[in-house]
mmCIF file of C-alpha atoms in Angstrom:
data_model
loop_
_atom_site.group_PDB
_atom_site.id
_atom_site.type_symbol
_atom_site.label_atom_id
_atom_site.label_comp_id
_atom_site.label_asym_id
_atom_site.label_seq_id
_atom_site.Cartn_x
_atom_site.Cartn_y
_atom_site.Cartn_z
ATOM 1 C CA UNK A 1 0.000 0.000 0.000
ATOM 2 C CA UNK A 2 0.967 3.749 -0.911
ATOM 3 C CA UNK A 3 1.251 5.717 2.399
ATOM 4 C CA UNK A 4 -0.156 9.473 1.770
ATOM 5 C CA UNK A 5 2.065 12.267 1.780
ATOM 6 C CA UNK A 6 1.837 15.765 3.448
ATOM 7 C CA UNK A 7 0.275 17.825 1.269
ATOM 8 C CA UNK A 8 -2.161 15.112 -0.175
ATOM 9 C CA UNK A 9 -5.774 16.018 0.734
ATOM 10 C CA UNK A 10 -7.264 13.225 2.475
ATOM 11 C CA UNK A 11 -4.858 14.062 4.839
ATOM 12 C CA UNK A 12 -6.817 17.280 5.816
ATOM 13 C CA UNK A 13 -10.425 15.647 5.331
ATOM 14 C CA UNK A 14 -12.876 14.650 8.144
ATOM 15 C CA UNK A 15 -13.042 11.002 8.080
ATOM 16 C CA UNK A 16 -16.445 9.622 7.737
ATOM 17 C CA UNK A 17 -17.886 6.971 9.579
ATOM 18 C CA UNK A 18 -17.871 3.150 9.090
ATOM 19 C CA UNK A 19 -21.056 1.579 8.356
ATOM 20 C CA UNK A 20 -21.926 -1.647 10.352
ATOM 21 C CA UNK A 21 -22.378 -3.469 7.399
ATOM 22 C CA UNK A 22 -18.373 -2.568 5.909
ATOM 23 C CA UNK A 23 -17.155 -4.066 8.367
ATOM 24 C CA UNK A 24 -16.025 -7.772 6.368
ATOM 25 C CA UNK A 25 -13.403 -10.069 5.348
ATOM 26 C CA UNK A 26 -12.734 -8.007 2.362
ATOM 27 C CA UNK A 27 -12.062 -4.650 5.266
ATOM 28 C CA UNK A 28 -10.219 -7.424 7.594
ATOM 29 C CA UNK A 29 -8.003 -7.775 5.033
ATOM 30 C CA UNK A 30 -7.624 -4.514 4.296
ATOM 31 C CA UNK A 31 -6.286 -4.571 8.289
ATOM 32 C CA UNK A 32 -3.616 -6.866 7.282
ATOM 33 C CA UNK A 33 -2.553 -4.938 4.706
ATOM 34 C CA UNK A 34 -2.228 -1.885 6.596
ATOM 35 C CA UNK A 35 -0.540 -3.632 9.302
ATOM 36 C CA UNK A 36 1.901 -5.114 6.943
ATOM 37 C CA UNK A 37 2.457 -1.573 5.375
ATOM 38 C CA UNK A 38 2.951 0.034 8.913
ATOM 39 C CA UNK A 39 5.415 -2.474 9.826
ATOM 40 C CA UNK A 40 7.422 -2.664 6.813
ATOM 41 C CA UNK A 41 7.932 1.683 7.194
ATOM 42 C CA UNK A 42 8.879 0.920 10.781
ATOM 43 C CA UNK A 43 5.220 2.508 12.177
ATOM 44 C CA UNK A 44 3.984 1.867 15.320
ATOM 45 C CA UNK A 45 0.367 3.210 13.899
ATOM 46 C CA UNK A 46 -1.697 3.931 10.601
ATOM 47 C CA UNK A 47 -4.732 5.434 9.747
ATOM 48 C CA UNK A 48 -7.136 5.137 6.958
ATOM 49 C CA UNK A 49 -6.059 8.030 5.380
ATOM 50 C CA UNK A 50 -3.084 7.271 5.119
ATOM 51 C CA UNK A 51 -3.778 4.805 3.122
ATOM 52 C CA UNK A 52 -6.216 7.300 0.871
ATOM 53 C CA UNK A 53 -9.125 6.010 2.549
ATOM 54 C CA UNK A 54 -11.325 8.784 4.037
ATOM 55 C CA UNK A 55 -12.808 6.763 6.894
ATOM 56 C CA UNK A 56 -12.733 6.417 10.425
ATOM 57 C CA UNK A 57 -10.392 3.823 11.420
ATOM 58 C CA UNK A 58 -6.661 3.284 11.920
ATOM 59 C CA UNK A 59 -4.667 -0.081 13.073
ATOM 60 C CA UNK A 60 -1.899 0.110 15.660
ATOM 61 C CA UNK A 61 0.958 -2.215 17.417
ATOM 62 C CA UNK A 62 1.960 -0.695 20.636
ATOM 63 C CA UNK A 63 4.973 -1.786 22.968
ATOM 64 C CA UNK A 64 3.001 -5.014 24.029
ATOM 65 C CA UNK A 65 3.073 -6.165 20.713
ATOM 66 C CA UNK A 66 -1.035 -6.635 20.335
ATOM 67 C CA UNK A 67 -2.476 -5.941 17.137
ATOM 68 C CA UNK A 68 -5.165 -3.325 17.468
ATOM 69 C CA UNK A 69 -7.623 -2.475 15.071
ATOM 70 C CA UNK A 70 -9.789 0.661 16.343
ATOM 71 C CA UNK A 71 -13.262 1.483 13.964
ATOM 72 C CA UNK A 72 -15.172 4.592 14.506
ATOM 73 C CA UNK A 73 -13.070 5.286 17.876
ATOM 74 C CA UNK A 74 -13.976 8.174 20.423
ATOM 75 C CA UNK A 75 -11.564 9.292 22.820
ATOM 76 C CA UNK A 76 -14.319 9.540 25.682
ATOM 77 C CA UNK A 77 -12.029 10.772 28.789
ATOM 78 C CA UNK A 78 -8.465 12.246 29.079
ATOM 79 C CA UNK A 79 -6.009 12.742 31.959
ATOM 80 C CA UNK A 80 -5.204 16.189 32.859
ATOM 81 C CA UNK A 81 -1.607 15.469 33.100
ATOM 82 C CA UNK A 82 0.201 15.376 30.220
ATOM 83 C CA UNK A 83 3.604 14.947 28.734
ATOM 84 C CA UNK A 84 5.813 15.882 26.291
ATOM 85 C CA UNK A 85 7.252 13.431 23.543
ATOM 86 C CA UNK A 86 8.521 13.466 20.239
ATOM 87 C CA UNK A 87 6.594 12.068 17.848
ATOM 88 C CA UNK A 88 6.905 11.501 14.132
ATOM 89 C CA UNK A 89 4.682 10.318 11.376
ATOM 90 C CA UNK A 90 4.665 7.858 8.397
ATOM 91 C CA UNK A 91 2.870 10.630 6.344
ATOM 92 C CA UNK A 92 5.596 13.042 7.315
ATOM 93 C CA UNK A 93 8.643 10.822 6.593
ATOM 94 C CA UNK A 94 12.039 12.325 7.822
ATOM 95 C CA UNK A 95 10.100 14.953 10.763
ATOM 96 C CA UNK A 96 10.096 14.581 14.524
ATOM 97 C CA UNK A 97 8.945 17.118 16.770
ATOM 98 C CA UNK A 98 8.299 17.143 20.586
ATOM 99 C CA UNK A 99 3.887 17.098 20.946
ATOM 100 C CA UNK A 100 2.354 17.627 24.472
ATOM 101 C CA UNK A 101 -0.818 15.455 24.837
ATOM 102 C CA UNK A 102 -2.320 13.974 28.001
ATOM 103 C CA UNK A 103 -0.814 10.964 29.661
ATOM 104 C CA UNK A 104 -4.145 8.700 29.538
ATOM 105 C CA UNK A 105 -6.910 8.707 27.555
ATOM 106 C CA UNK A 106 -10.254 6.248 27.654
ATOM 107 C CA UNK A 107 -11.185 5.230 23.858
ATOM 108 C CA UNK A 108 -14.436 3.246 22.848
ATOM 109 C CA UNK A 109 -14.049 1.673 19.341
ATOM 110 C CA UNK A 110 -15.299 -1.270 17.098
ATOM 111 C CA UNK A 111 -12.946 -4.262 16.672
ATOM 112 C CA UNK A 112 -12.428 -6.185 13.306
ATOM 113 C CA UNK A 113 -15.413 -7.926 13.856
ATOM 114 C CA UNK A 114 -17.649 -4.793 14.744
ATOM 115 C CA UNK A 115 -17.417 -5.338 18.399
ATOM 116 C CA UNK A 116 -17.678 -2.469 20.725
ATOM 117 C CA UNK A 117 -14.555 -2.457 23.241
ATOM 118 C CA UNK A 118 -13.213 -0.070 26.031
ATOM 119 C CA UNK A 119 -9.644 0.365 26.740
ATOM 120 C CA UNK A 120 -9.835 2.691 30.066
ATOM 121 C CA UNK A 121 -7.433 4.537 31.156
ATOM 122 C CA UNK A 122 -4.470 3.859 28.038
ATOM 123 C CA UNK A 123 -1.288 5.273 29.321
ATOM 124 C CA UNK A 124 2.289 5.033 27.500
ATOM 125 C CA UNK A 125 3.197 4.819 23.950
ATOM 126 C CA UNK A 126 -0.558 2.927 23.349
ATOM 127 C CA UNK A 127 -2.121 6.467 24.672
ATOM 128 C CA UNK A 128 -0.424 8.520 22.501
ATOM 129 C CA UNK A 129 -0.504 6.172 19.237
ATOM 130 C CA UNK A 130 -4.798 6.011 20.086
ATOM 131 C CA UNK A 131 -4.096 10.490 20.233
ATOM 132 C CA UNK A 132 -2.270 11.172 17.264
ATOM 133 C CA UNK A 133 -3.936 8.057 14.647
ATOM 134 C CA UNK A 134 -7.354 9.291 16.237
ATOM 135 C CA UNK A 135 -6.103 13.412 14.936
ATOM 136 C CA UNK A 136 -5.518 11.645 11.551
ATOM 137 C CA UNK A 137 -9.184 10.902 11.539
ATOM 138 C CA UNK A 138 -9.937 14.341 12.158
ATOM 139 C CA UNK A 139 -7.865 15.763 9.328
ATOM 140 C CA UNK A 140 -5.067 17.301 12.274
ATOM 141 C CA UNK A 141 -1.371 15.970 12.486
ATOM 142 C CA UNK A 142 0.987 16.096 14.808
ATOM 143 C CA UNK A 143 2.995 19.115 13.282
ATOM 144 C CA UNK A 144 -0.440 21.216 14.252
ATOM 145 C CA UNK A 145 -0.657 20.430 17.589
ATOM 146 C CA UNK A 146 3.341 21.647 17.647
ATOM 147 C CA UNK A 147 5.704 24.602 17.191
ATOM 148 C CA UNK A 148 4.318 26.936 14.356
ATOM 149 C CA UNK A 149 7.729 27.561 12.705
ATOM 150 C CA UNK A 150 8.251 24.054 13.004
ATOM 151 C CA UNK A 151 5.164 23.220 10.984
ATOM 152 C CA UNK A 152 5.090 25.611 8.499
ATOM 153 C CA UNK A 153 8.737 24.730 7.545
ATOM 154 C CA UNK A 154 8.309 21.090 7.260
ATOM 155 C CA UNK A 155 4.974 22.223 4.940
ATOM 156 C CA UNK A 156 7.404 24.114 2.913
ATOM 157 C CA UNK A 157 9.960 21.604 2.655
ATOM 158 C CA UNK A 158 7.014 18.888 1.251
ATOM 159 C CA UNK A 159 5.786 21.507 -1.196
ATOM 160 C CA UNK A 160 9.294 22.048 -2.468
ATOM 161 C CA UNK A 161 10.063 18.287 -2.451
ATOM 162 C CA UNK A 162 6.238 17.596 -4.127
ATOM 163 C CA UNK A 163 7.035 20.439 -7.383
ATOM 164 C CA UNK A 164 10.708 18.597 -7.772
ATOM 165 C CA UNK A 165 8.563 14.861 -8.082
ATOM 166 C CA UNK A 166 6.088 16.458 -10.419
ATOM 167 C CA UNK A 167 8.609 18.051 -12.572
ATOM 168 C CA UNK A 168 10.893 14.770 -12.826
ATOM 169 C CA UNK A 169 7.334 12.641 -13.336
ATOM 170 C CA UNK A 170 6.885 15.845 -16.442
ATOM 171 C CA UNK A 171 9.913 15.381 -17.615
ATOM 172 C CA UNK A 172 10.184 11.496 -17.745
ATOM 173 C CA UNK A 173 6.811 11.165 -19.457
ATOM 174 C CA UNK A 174 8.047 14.282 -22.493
ATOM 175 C CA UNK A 175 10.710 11.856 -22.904
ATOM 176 C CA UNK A 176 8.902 8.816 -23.381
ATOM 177 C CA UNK A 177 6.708 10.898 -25.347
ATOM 178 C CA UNK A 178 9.250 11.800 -27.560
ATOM 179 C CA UNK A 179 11.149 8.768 -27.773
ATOM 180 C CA UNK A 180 7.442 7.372 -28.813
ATOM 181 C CA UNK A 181 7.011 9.687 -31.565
ATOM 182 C CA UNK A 182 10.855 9.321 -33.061
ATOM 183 C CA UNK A 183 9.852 4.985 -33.180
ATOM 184 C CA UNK A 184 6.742 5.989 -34.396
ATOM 185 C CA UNK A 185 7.857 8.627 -37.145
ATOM 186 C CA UNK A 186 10.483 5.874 -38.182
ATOM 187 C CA UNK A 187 7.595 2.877 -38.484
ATOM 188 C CA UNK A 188 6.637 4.893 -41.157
ATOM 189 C CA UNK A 189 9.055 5.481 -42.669
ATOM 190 C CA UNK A 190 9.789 1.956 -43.083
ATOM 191 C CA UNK A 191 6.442 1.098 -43.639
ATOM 192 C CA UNK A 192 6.166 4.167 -46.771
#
């Protein structure tokens, strides 16, 4: 699977909801293949869109090594103590910035199978993966919850590096193009 980009737009996009009857084998193994994506970039969470899908759900493997699958999750309590680590992203490859978010959070979410579970009272790495996949479901990353120069330079630096892709993809296909055209223009010559 492609992961999105900064700068693509389901990035920014509210994530709509997951209807009871989408949840199947053919979205359970769209699980796997998220999982298998997250792990193979080195993530320790992904979210639908990252993955281009505009939906609310994301998968996650936290220090205890359990496979998670959250669907339509609400964060329904937080601590009020909070702490600061530095977080990256697998949308924001190459960018790590210290993020303040509360130590524990209670979440409420569907399973794989469309089961309603509670995790109470998530502390650690787990709370903060279930924080910053649940912002991707919101349209909010990490860089917005963190230093303004910060963010606005690694949005510059993804706009620079996004024209210099699109100008190589340009040029690559006006040589093709032109490489078509001379084999083409000499077919018929032959063929004349």
């Amino acid at each position: 699977m492609r992961i999105t980009k900064l700068g693509e737009e389901v990035l920014r996009q509210k994530c709509e909801p997951v209807k009871p009857e989408e949840i199947n084998d053919e979205m359970r193994s769209l699980f796997e293949e998220m999982f298998e994506t997250m792990i193979s970039a080195n993530g320790v969470g992904l979210a639908a869109p990252q993955v281009g899908i505009a939906k609310r759900f994301f998968v996650l493997i936290s220090d205890d090594e359990v496979r998670r699958v959250f669907i339509n999750p609400e964060i329904i309590k937080t601590s009020q103590e909070t702490s600061e680590y530095e977080e990256g992203c697998l949308s924001i490859p190459g960018e790590c910035e210290k993020i303040i978010r509360p130590v524990k959070v209670s979440v409420t979410a569907l399973n794989e199978f469309g089961k309603r579970f509670t995790i109470d009272d998530a502390d650690g790495l787990l709370a903060r993966i279930i924080q910053h996949e649940n912002d991707h479901l919101d349209g909010i990353l990490y860089i917005d919850r963190g230093d303004k120069d910060f963010k606005e330079k690694v949005i510059e630096s993804f706009k620079k590096k996004a024209e210099r892709a699109q100008k190589k993809a340009a040029a690559k296909a006006a040589k093709k193009a032109a490489l078509e055209a001379k084999l083409a223009a000499k077919k018929a010559r032959q063929e004349a």
